[in-house]
Coordinates of C-alpha atoms in Angstrom, one line a residue:
Chain A
M7 CA -21.3 -197.5 11.2
K8 CA -22.3 -198.0 14.4
I9 CA -25.7 -196.3 16.0
A10 CA -26.5 -196.1 19.6
V11 CA -29.6 -195.5 20.8
A12 CA -30.6 -195.0 25.0
V13 CA -34.0 -195.7 25.8
D14 CA -35.7 -195.3 29.4
G15 CA -39.4 -196.4 28.6
S16 CA -40.3 -192.8 28.2
E17 CA -42.4 -191.1 25.4
Y18 CA -39.1 -189.5 23.9
A19 CA -37.1 -192.5 24.1
V20 CA -39.9 -194.1 21.8
R21 CA -39.0 -191.1 19.3
A22 CA -35.7 -191.5 19.6
A23 CA -35.7 -194.8 18.6
E24 CA -38.2 -194.2 15.7
F25 CA -35.7 -191.8 14.7
A26 CA -32.6 -193.8 15.1
I27 CA -33.9 -197.0 12.8
N28 CA -34.7 -194.2 10.4
L29 CA -31.5 -193.3 10.1
A30 CA -29.7 -196.5 10.4
K31 CA -32.3 -197.1 7.5
H32 CA -30.4 -194.7 5.4
M33 CA -27.0 -195.9 6.5
P34 CA -25.1 -198.5 4.4
D35 CA -24.1 -201.7 7.3
A36 CA -25.7 -199.7 10.0
E37 CA -25.5 -201.7 13.4
L38 CA -28.2 -200.2 15.8
E39 CA -27.0 -200.7 19.3
V40 CA -29.8 -200.1 21.9
I41 CA -28.9 -198.9 25.2
F42 CA -30.7 -199.1 28.6
V43 CA -29.2 -197.9 31.9
A44 CA -30.6 -199.2 35.2
D45 CA -30.3 -196.4 37.5
F46 CA -28.6 -197.1 40.8
D47 CA -30.7 -194.9 42.6
K48 CA -33.9 -196.3 41.1
V49 CA -32.6 -200.4 42.5
K50 CA -34.0 -200.4 45.8
D51 CA -37.2 -199.2 44.2
D52 CA -36.9 -201.9 42.0
H53 CA -36.8 -204.7 44.3
L54 CA -39.2 -203.4 46.9
L55 CA -42.1 -202.7 43.9
T56 CA -41.2 -206.3 42.6
K57 CA -40.0 -209.6 44.2
S58 CA -38.3 -211.6 42.1
T59 CA -35.2 -210.8 40.3
D60 CA -35.9 -212.5 37.2
I61 CA -38.9 -210.1 36.7
I62 CA -37.0 -207.1 37.4
E63 CA -34.7 -208.0 34.6
W64 CA -37.2 -209.0 32.3
K65 CA -39.1 -205.3 32.8
R66 CA -35.4 -204.0 32.1
E67 CA -35.0 -206.1 28.9
K68 CA -38.6 -205.1 28.1
K69 CA -37.5 -201.7 27.7
V70 CA -35.0 -202.2 25.1
N71 CA -36.1 -205.4 23.4
P72 CA -39.2 -203.8 21.1
V73 CA -36.8 -201.8 20.1
V74 CA -34.4 -204.1 19.1
E75 CA -37.2 -206.3 17.1
L76 CA -38.4 -203.3 15.4
A77 CA -34.8 -202.5 14.0
K78 CA -35.0 -206.2 12.8
I79 CA -38.4 -205.7 10.5
D80 CA -36.4 -203.2 8.8
N81 CA -33.5 -205.6 8.4
I82 CA -31.3 -203.3 10.7
K83 CA -28.4 -205.2 12.8
A84 CA -29.6 -204.4 16.2
R85 CA -28.9 -205.8 19.7
S86 CA -29.9 -204.4 23.2
V87 CA -26.9 -203.1 25.7
I88 CA -28.2 -202.8 29.6
L89 CA -25.9 -201.4 32.1
K90 CA -26.2 -200.4 35.3
G91 CA -25.2 -197.2 37.1
K92 CA -25.9 -193.7 36.9
P93 CA -27.4 -193.1 33.4
N94 CA -25.3 -190.3 31.8
L95 CA -22.2 -191.6 33.2
E96 CA -22.9 -194.9 31.9
I97 CA -24.1 -193.9 28.8
I98 CA -21.3 -191.6 28.2
Q99 CA -18.7 -194.2 29.1
Y100 CA -20.2 -196.9 26.8
V101 CA -20.1 -194.4 23.8
N102 CA -16.7 -193.4 24.3
N103 CA -15.2 -196.7 24.9
N104 CA -17.4 -198.9 22.2
A105 CA -16.5 -196.7 18.5
V106 CA -20.1 -195.6 18.5
D107 CA -20.4 -193.6 16.1
H108 CA -23.5 -191.6 16.5
L109 CA -25.9 -191.3 19.6
V110 CA -29.1 -190.8 19.7
I111 CA -31.0 -189.6 22.4
G112 CA -34.5 -188.2 23.7
S113 CA -34.6 -184.7 25.2
R114 CA -36.0 -185.6 28.3
G115 CA -36.8 -188.8 30.3
R116 CA -39.3 -190.1 32.5
N117 CA -38.9 -187.8 35.9
T118 CA -39.4 -184.6 35.1
L119 CA -39.5 -183.6 38.3
Q120 CA -35.8 -185.0 38.9
E121 CA -34.5 -183.2 35.9
M122 CA -35.7 -180.0 37.0
M123 CA -33.7 -180.7 39.9
L124 CA -30.6 -182.4 38.6
G125 CA -30.5 -181.3 35.0
S126 CA -31.3 -183.9 32.2
V127 CA -29.1 -186.6 30.9
S128 CA -29.3 -185.4 27.9
H129 CA -28.0 -182.4 28.4
K130 CA -24.9 -184.3 30.1
V131 CA -24.6 -186.8 27.5
V132 CA -24.0 -184.3 24.8
K133 CA -21.3 -182.3 27.0
R134 CA -19.1 -185.5 27.1
A135 CA -19.9 -187.8 24.4
N136 CA -16.9 -188.3 22.1
C137 CA -19.3 -188.6 18.7
P138 CA -22.5 -186.7 17.0
V139 CA -25.2 -186.8 19.3
T140 CA -28.8 -186.3 17.7
V141 CA -31.2 -185.0 20.5
V142 CA -34.6 -186.2 19.6
K143 CA -37.2 -183.5 20.9
Chain B
M29 CA -18.3 -216.2 43.8
Q30 CA -15.1 -214.5 44.4
A31 CA -12.2 -216.6 46.8
Y32 CA -12.5 -214.8 50.1
G33 CA -8.8 -213.2 49.8
Q34 CA -10.4 -211.6 46.5
Q35 CA -13.5 -210.5 48.5
W36 CA -11.2 -208.2 50.6
F37 CA -8.2 -207.0 48.3
G38 CA -9.5 -207.4 45.2
N39 CA -10.7 -203.5 44.5
I40 CA -8.4 -202.0 47.7
R41 CA -8.1 -198.7 46.0
A42 CA -11.6 -197.7 45.4
D43 CA -12.7 -199.6 48.2
I44 CA -10.8 -197.3 50.7
L45 CA -12.0 -194.1 49.0
S46 CA -15.4 -195.6 49.2
G47 CA -15.3 -196.7 52.7
M48 CA -13.7 -192.9 53.7
V49 CA -17.1 -191.6 51.8
V50 CA -19.4 -193.9 54.1
G51 CA -17.4 -193.5 57.2
L52 CA -18.3 -189.7 56.8
A53 CA -22.2 -190.8 55.5
L54 CA -22.5 -192.9 58.7
I55 CA -21.8 -190.0 61.2
P56 CA -25.0 -188.1 61.2
E57 CA -27.1 -191.0 61.1
A58 CA -25.4 -192.8 64.2
L59 CA -25.9 -189.6 66.1
A60 CA -29.3 -189.3 64.9
F61 CA -29.9 -192.9 65.9
A62 CA -28.8 -192.6 69.2
F63 CA -31.0 -189.7 69.8
I64 CA -34.1 -191.5 68.6
V65 CA -33.4 -194.2 71.4
G66 CA -32.5 -192.0 73.9
V67 CA -29.0 -192.9 74.3
D68 CA -25.5 -192.0 74.6
P69 CA -23.9 -191.1 71.0
R70 CA -21.3 -193.3 72.4
V71 CA -23.7 -195.9 72.1
A72 CA -24.9 -196.0 68.2
L73 CA -21.4 -194.7 67.0
Y74 CA -19.8 -197.9 68.8
A75 CA -22.7 -199.8 67.3
S76 CA -21.4 -198.3 63.8
F77 CA -17.8 -199.2 64.3
T78 CA -18.2 -202.7 65.6
M79 CA -20.7 -203.7 63.0
A80 CA -19.2 -202.5 60.4
V81 CA -15.7 -203.8 61.0
V82 CA -17.2 -207.8 62.6
I83 CA -19.6 -207.6 59.3
A84 CA -16.6 -207.3 57.0
F85 CA -15.0 -210.2 57.9
V86 CA -18.2 -212.6 58.5
G87 CA -21.1 -210.8 56.1
G88 CA -22.0 -212.9 53.0
R89 CA -22.3 -209.7 50.8
P90 CA -19.1 -207.9 50.5
A91 CA -19.3 -204.1 50.4
M92 CA -22.5 -204.3 52.1
V93 CA -22.5 -201.8 55.1
S94 CA -23.8 -202.7 58.6
A95 CA -24.2 -200.0 61.2
A96 CA -26.8 -198.4 63.8
T97 CA -30.1 -198.3 62.0
G98 CA -33.4 -196.6 62.3
A99 CA -35.4 -199.6 62.0
M100 CA -33.3 -200.8 65.0
A101 CA -33.5 -197.9 67.0
L102 CA -37.1 -197.6 66.7
V103 CA -37.7 -201.8 68.1
L104 CA -35.4 -200.4 71.1
V105 CA -37.3 -197.2 72.0
S106 CA -39.3 -198.6 74.5
L107 CA -37.0 -201.0 76.1
M108 CA -34.2 -198.1 76.8
A109 CA -37.3 -195.8 78.1
N110 CA -38.3 -198.8 80.5
H111 CA -35.2 -200.7 81.4
G112 CA -32.1 -198.9 80.6
L113 CA -29.1 -199.4 78.5
Q114 CA -28.1 -202.5 80.2
Y115 CA -31.2 -204.4 78.9
V116 CA -30.5 -202.5 75.4
L117 CA -26.9 -204.2 75.5
A118 CA -28.4 -207.7 76.7
A119 CA -30.9 -207.6 74.0
T120 CA -28.3 -206.8 71.3
V121 CA -26.2 -209.9 72.2
L122 CA -29.6 -211.9 72.6
T123 CA -30.3 -211.1 68.7
G124 CA -26.9 -211.9 67.8
V125 CA -27.5 -215.5 69.0
I126 CA -31.4 -215.6 67.6
Q127 CA -29.5 -214.7 64.3
I128 CA -26.8 -216.9 64.2
F129 CA -29.1 -219.9 64.9
L130 CA -31.6 -218.3 62.1
G131 CA -28.8 -218.3 59.9
I132 CA -27.6 -221.9 60.0
F133 CA -31.0 -223.2 59.8
G134 CA -31.4 -221.5 56.6
V135 CA -33.7 -218.4 57.3
A136 CA -33.1 -216.9 53.9
N137 CA -35.2 -219.6 51.7
L138 CA -37.9 -217.9 53.9
M139 CA -37.7 -214.7 52.4
R140 CA -39.4 -215.9 49.2
F141 CA -42.5 -216.1 51.3
I142 CA -42.8 -212.6 52.5
P143 CA -44.7 -210.8 49.5
N144 CA -43.7 -207.4 48.1
S145 CA -46.6 -205.7 49.8
V146 CA -45.6 -206.3 53.1
M147 CA -41.6 -205.3 52.3
L148 CA -43.5 -202.0 50.9
G149 CA -45.5 -201.4 54.0
F150 CA -42.4 -202.1 56.3
V151 CA -40.7 -199.9 54.8
N152 CA -43.3 -197.2 54.6
A153 CA -44.1 -197.6 58.5
L154 CA -40.3 -197.4 59.0
G155 CA -40.3 -193.8 57.0
I156 CA -43.3 -192.7 58.8
M157 CA -42.1 -193.9 62.1
I158 CA -38.9 -192.1 61.6
F159 CA -40.4 -189.0 60.9
I160 CA -43.0 -189.4 63.6
S161 CA -40.2 -189.6 66.0
Q162 CA -38.5 -186.3 65.1
M163 CA -42.1 -184.4 65.8
P164 CA -41.7 -183.9 69.7
Y165 CA -38.3 -181.8 68.8
L166 CA -40.1 -179.4 66.4
I167 CA -43.7 -179.2 67.7
G168 CA -43.6 -176.4 70.0
G169 CA -40.2 -175.6 69.4
S170 CA -38.9 -172.2 68.8
V171 CA -38.4 -170.5 65.6
L172 CA -34.8 -171.0 65.7
T173 CA -35.6 -174.4 66.1
Y174 CA -37.4 -174.7 63.0
T175 CA -35.4 -172.3 60.9
F176 CA -32.3 -174.7 61.9
A177 CA -34.0 -178.1 60.8
I178 CA -35.5 -176.7 57.4
V179 CA -32.5 -175.0 56.6
T180 CA -30.5 -178.6 56.8
L181 CA -33.5 -180.5 55.1
I182 CA -32.9 -177.6 52.1
L183 CA -29.1 -178.1 52.3
V184 CA -29.2 -181.7 52.2
Y185 CA -31.2 -181.4 48.7
V186 CA -29.8 -178.8 47.1
I187 CA -26.1 -179.5 47.6
P188 CA -26.1 -182.8 45.7
R189 CA -27.2 -181.1 42.8
Y190 CA -23.2 -178.9 43.0
F191 CA -21.2 -181.3 44.6
R192 CA -21.1 -184.7 45.2
L193 CA -17.7 -185.8 47.1
I194 CA -18.7 -185.6 50.2
P195 CA -22.1 -186.9 51.5
A196 CA -24.4 -183.7 52.0
P197 CA -26.0 -184.4 55.4
L198 CA -22.2 -183.9 56.5
I199 CA -21.9 -180.8 54.8
A200 CA -25.2 -179.5 56.3
I201 CA -23.9 -180.3 59.9
V202 CA -20.7 -179.0 59.6
V203 CA -22.1 -175.4 57.8
M204 CA -25.1 -175.5 60.5
T205 CA -22.8 -175.8 63.7
T206 CA -20.7 -173.5 62.3
I207 CA -23.3 -171.1 61.6
A208 CA -24.9 -172.2 65.3
F209 CA -21.2 -171.6 67.0
V210 CA -20.5 -168.1 65.3
S211 CA -24.2 -166.6 65.9
G212 CA -23.9 -167.8 69.1
V213 CA -27.7 -168.8 69.6
K214 CA -28.7 -170.9 72.2
L215 CA -29.8 -174.0 70.8
Q216 CA -30.1 -178.2 72.3
T217 CA -26.6 -179.8 71.4
I218 CA -25.6 -183.1 70.8
G219 CA -23.5 -182.6 74.1
D220 CA -26.5 -182.5 75.9
L221 CA -27.1 -186.3 74.9
G222 CA -24.0 -187.3 76.4
T223 CA -20.4 -187.5 76.2
M224 CA -18.8 -188.4 73.0
P225 CA -16.2 -191.4 72.8
S226 CA -12.5 -190.2 73.3
T227 CA -11.6 -194.0 73.1
L228 CA -11.8 -197.5 71.3
P229 CA -14.9 -199.6 72.6
T230 CA -13.7 -202.2 75.1
F231 CA -15.1 -205.5 76.3
F232 CA -17.5 -205.9 79.2
M233 CA -20.4 -207.9 80.4
P234 CA -24.1 -205.8 80.2
D235 CA -25.0 -205.4 83.8
I236 CA -27.8 -207.5 84.1
P237 CA -29.2 -210.0 86.3
L238 CA -28.9 -213.4 84.6
N239 CA -32.3 -214.7 85.5
L240 CA -35.7 -215.6 83.5
E241 CA -37.1 -212.3 84.5
T242 CA -34.5 -210.7 82.5
L243 CA -34.9 -213.0 79.7
K244 CA -38.4 -212.2 79.4
I245 CA -38.0 -208.5 79.2
I246 CA -35.4 -208.8 76.2
L247 CA -36.8 -211.7 74.4
P248 CA -39.4 -210.1 72.5
Y249 CA -37.2 -207.2 72.1
S250 CA -34.5 -209.6 70.5
L251 CA -37.2 -211.1 68.4
A252 CA -38.0 -207.9 66.8
L253 CA -34.6 -206.9 66.3
S254 CA -34.4 -210.1 64.4
V255 CA -36.9 -210.3 62.1
V256 CA -36.4 -206.6 61.3
G257 CA -32.6 -206.7 61.4
L258 CA -32.8 -209.7 58.6
L259 CA -35.4 -208.4 56.9
E260 CA -33.7 -205.3 55.7
S261 CA -30.3 -206.8 55.7
L262 CA -31.1 -209.4 53.3
L263 CA -33.5 -206.9 51.0
T264 CA -30.0 -204.7 51.1
A265 CA -28.3 -207.8 50.1
Q266 CA -30.8 -208.3 47.1
V267 CA -30.3 -204.8 46.2
L268 CA -26.5 -205.3 46.0
D269 CA -26.8 -208.4 44.3
D270 CA -28.8 -206.5 41.4
M271 CA -26.3 -203.3 41.4
T272 CA -22.9 -205.2 41.1
D273 CA -24.4 -208.5 38.7
T274 CA -22.8 -210.6 41.4
S275 CA -24.5 -212.9 43.7
S276 CA -23.7 -213.5 47.6
N277 CA -24.7 -216.1 50.1
K278 CA -27.6 -215.1 52.1
N279 CA -27.7 -217.3 54.9
R280 CA -24.0 -216.5 55.5
E281 CA -24.8 -212.9 55.9
A282 CA -27.9 -213.7 58.5
R283 CA -25.3 -215.5 60.3
G284 CA -22.5 -212.7 60.1
Q285 CA -25.6 -210.5 60.8
G286 CA -25.6 -212.3 64.2
I287 CA -22.2 -212.6 65.3
A288 CA -21.8 -208.8 64.5
N289 CA -24.6 -208.2 66.9
F290 CA -23.4 -210.5 69.5
V291 CA -19.8 -209.1 69.7
N292 CA -21.4 -205.3 69.2
G293 CA -23.7 -205.8 72.5
F294 CA -20.2 -206.4 74.7
F295 CA -18.6 -203.6 72.9
G296 CA -21.2 -201.5 74.2
G297 CA -23.1 -200.7 70.9
M298 CA -27.0 -201.2 70.3
A299 CA -28.3 -203.8 67.8
G300 CA -27.8 -202.9 64.1
C301 CA -28.5 -204.1 60.5
A302 CA -27.7 -203.5 57.2
L303 CA -28.3 -199.8 56.1
I304 CA -30.0 -199.6 52.7
G305 CA -28.9 -195.9 52.2
Q306 CA -25.4 -196.6 53.3
S307 CA -24.8 -199.5 51.1
I308 CA -26.1 -197.9 47.6
I309 CA -23.8 -195.1 48.7
N310 CA -20.9 -197.5 49.1
V311 CA -21.3 -198.8 45.8
K312 CA -22.3 -195.8 43.9
S313 CA -18.4 -194.4 45.1
G314 CA -16.9 -197.7 43.5
G315 CA -17.1 -200.0 46.8
R316 CA -16.8 -203.5 45.7
G317 CA -15.1 -205.6 48.4
R318 CA -15.1 -206.3 51.8
F319 CA -12.5 -203.8 52.9
S320 CA -15.1 -200.9 51.5
T321 CA -17.0 -201.6 54.7
F322 CA -13.8 -202.1 57.0
F323 CA -12.3 -199.3 56.2
A324 CA -15.6 -197.1 56.7
G325 CA -16.0 -198.5 60.1
V326 CA -12.1 -197.6 61.1
F327 CA -12.7 -193.9 59.4
L328 CA -16.1 -193.8 61.1
L329 CA -14.4 -194.3 64.6
F330 CA -10.9 -192.2 64.0
L331 CA -13.3 -189.2 62.7
I332 CA -14.9 -189.5 65.7
I333 CA -12.0 -189.7 68.3
I334 CA -10.1 -187.0 66.6
L335 CA -13.4 -184.9 66.4
G336 CA -15.6 -185.4 69.1
D337 CA -15.0 -182.1 70.8
V338 CA -16.7 -180.7 67.9
V339 CA -19.3 -183.1 67.7
V340 CA -20.9 -182.1 70.9
D341 CA -21.5 -178.8 69.6
I342 CA -24.0 -180.1 66.7
P343 CA -27.1 -178.5 67.3
M344 CA -30.1 -181.2 67.4
P345 CA -32.3 -179.3 65.1
V346 CA -29.8 -180.2 62.3
L347 CA -30.0 -183.8 63.2
V348 CA -33.7 -183.8 62.8
G349 CA -33.6 -182.0 59.6
I350 CA -31.2 -184.8 58.5
M351 CA -33.4 -187.4 59.4
I352 CA -36.4 -186.2 57.7
M353 CA -34.4 -186.5 54.8
V354 CA -33.8 -190.0 55.5
S355 CA -37.6 -190.5 56.5
M356 CA -38.3 -189.5 52.7
T357 CA -36.1 -191.4 51.1
T358 CA -36.8 -194.9 53.3
F359 CA -40.5 -194.1 52.1
N360 CA -41.4 -195.8 49.1
W361 CA -43.3 -193.2 46.8
G362 CA -44.1 -195.5 44.3
S363 CA -46.3 -197.2 46.8
F364 CA -49.1 -194.7 45.4
T365 CA -48.6 -196.1 42.0
F366 CA -48.4 -199.9 43.3
L367 CA -52.0 -199.0 45.1
K368 CA -53.3 -198.2 42.1
Q369 CA -52.4 -201.3 39.9
A370 CA -51.7 -203.9 42.2
P371 CA -54.6 -206.6 42.8
K372 CA -56.9 -204.9 45.6
S373 CA -55.4 -207.8 47.9
E374 CA -51.9 -207.2 47.6
S375 CA -53.1 -203.6 48.4
I376 CA -55.0 -204.2 51.7
V377 CA -51.8 -206.0 53.0
M378 CA -49.7 -203.2 52.5
I379 CA -52.1 -200.9 54.3
V380 CA -52.7 -203.2 57.2
T381 CA -49.0 -204.0 57.1
V382 CA -48.4 -200.0 57.7
A383 CA -51.6 -199.8 60.3
V384 CA -50.4 -202.6 62.2
I385 CA -46.9 -201.3 62.6
L386 CA -47.9 -197.7 63.5
Y387 CA -50.5 -198.8 66.0
T388 CA -48.2 -201.4 67.9
S389 CA -45.2 -199.5 67.5
N390 CA -43.7 -202.9 66.3
L391 CA -42.1 -203.6 62.9
A392 CA -41.9 -207.1 63.4
I393 CA -45.4 -207.6 64.9
G394 CA -46.6 -205.6 61.3
V395 CA -44.2 -207.5 59.0
V396 CA -45.7 -210.8 60.6
V397 CA -49.1 -210.1 60.6
G398 CA -48.8 -208.9 56.9
V399 CA -47.2 -212.2 55.9
I400 CA -50.2 -214.3 57.4
L401 CA -52.9 -211.9 56.1
S402 CA -51.3 -212.3 52.8
T403 CA -51.1 -215.9 53.2
L404 CA -54.8 -216.4 54.2
I405 CA -56.0 -214.3 51.2
F406 CA -53.7 -216.4 49.0
V407 CA -55.4 -219.6 50.1
A408 CA -59.0 -218.2 50.2
N409 CA -58.0 -217.1 46.6
I410 CA -56.8 -220.6 45.5
S411 CA -59.3 -222.7 47.4
R412 CA -62.3 -221.3 45.2
V413 CA -63.2 -224.3 43.1
H414 CA -66.2 -224.1 40.5
I415 CA -68.0 -227.1 39.3
E416 CA -69.6 -226.7 35.7
L417 CA -71.8 -229.0 33.9
V418 CA -71.2 -229.2 30.2
D419 CA -72.8 -231.9 28.1
G420 CA -73.6 -233.9 31.1
I421 CA -70.0 -234.1 32.4
Y422 CA -69.1 -232.3 35.6
K423 CA -66.1 -230.3 35.3
V424 CA -64.2 -229.2 38.2
K425 CA -62.0 -226.2 38.1
G426 CA -59.6 -225.5 40.7
P427 CA -57.3 -227.2 42.5
L428 CA -59.0 -229.4 45.1
F429 CA -57.3 -229.4 49.0
F430 CA -58.6 -228.7 52.6
A431 CA -59.8 -225.6 51.9
S432 CA -62.1 -226.4 49.1
T433 CA -63.2 -229.7 49.7
S434 CA -66.8 -228.3 51.4
A435 CA -67.3 -226.4 48.1
F436 CA -66.5 -229.5 45.9
V437 CA -68.9 -231.8 48.3
K438 CA -71.8 -229.4 47.9
A439 CA -72.1 -229.1 44.3
F440 CA -73.1 -232.7 43.9
D441 CA -76.0 -232.0 46.8
E442 CA -78.7 -231.4 44.3
V443 CA -77.5 -233.9 41.1
T444 CA -80.6 -236.3 40.0
A445 CA -79.5 -238.1 36.8
S446 CA -78.8 -241.9 37.1
R447 CA -75.0 -241.7 36.0
V448 CA -72.7 -238.8 37.0
V449 CA -69.2 -238.0 35.1
I450 CA -66.7 -235.8 37.0
D451 CA -63.9 -234.5 34.8
F452 CA -60.9 -233.4 37.1
E453 CA -58.5 -232.2 33.7
D454 CA -58.9 -228.3 35.0
S455 CA -58.0 -229.6 38.9
Q456 CA -55.1 -231.4 40.9
V457 CA -55.8 -233.1 44.0
W458 CA -53.7 -232.2 46.6
D459 CA -54.1 -234.1 49.7
E460 CA -56.2 -236.9 51.8
S461 CA -59.5 -234.4 52.2
A462 CA -59.6 -234.3 48.5
V463 CA -59.8 -237.7 48.3
G464 CA -61.8 -237.8 51.1
A465 CA -64.3 -235.5 49.6
M466 CA -64.2 -237.2 46.3
L467 CA -65.2 -240.6 48.4
K468 CA -67.6 -239.3 50.1
V469 CA -69.6 -237.6 46.6
R470 CA -69.2 -241.2 45.5
E471 CA -70.7 -242.5 48.2
K472 CA -73.8 -240.2 48.8
L473 CA -74.7 -240.4 44.9
E474 CA -74.4 -244.3 44.8
S475 CA -76.6 -244.4 48.0
K476 CA -79.3 -242.6 45.4
D477 CA -78.4 -245.0 43.2
I478 CA -76.5 -243.1 40.6
A479 CA -73.6 -244.2 39.3
V480 CA -70.2 -242.3 39.6
V481 CA -67.1 -241.9 37.2
F482 CA -63.9 -240.2 37.8
Q483 CA -62.4 -239.1 34.9
G484 CA -59.4 -236.5 33.5
L485 CA -57.3 -237.2 36.6
N486 CA -53.7 -236.3 36.0
S487 CA -51.0 -238.7 37.2
S488 CA -49.8 -237.6 40.4
S489 CA -53.9 -236.6 41.2
K490 CA -54.6 -240.3 40.6
Q491 CA -51.5 -241.7 42.5
L492 CA -52.5 -239.8 45.6
F493 CA -56.3 -241.3 44.9
E494 CA -55.1 -244.7 44.9
Q495 CA -53.2 -244.0 47.7
F496 CA -56.2 -243.4 49.8
T497 CA -58.5 -246.1 48.0

């Protein structure tokens, strides 16, 4: 059973990750995929605030790697997936194309103001992902 | 990197679509940049067409969009005001020549010496300057002017929430121009700036006297344009590399920018560079290949020639609203967090960069001052050398080079023991001055009958020491 969890470095994502690991613990042959999407709209700011591309990549990995490590402590097969693009679209596309059985996602992300304007990522993902989705509050 | 042909035609369908989106998105900004410099809209529109088409062939970063930009426009304002259009075109040609040479000499390799505090200062000052440049058209204007600008601003922020296919600024322009036209209100329009192009740009020599006097006038502008253009272009290339997970040849891009500006000046366009915003739009819309940039330019010109008569009716306050949005997205709002978190010296560099740019109205001077300041701060930081006395051994902590030798020498002024051991394990001897300082200390102490032993030199330090003794 392939479980995916989408993280973005927010506290909601931490709770989603904990939930996903718990879920995986109770599933036979569970595999966990920790997804982070580097938002196209933030790439410019990433490069302005951090000089080296290697460090930018390291910062992105830092968002997913702790979750992978945490899962490994519980003997869960886990791997990180770093995507680039528009977060909701990339998550939907990945989940639908990679035979993910269950997606876990935080109810909100880091940028509450933007979500007020544009709607939350989780809302859009729930609408269009083909697998069951757990939204963690 | 892909083969050149692949870079052109590897993604043709998506490139056509994204090129159309970018072509549409280029119109409002090109008009507004013309308005900043105070030139005929043609000068910016031709520039955007020529830059995009030429850079599609000679650029180093496929899918990057170059055109008339706000940064370059701001540099050109005073040249236009004091000397007129012909000098703007000549400065553009000269900028091209300078950039070609900088590209050949590998200027892109120098980019890593520009700290991000300076880049942040650059984009923030740019955002502020674009914002300020719009104020004369608002302050003291009629209620109607304000209303049109504010409604446009609201539209460009709200439209993307519901509809993303066509760039919001363009929709805002169409809506607001229609409203102005139907209601018959009297506002300043694009038509008051000059005529719209109805033909393709043609080749001509800028009408200037070819003498030293002219060179003296345009050279400072061309140097500033070269720096500003390359800075923004190479930053954009880096962003696009990341977005597309591909690499690009930055020196080729620098050369390409030069060629594009060189051609651009002869076809009556004002100097341009890569547009971060439009390039991101291009990639987001699926553009990956050279064809997307090429088609953006062609489509832009096609639209302008078809729509020229309508474009002249666009009210100026609408462009003001759009430029305020551009200034908001140019400004890096993360800078406030940066100021709180970054080391104090980096924050100071950023603030000084912004302050110098705003004071001199010259983006290039601010960047140069920022780089010099951060270099000095770096040297000052690294030149701190401490000497600690541990168990009778003087331990040198910190690199020993021309800027740190005096502190090193001074530390041994008051020594009274009969034998001194100086340990260099935590140090590095960098240059002749450092070796000189070591010898000076030894001589001084030996003249007081104190024996001196150097120990713990690493191999390169030892080599240098032996070389000079």
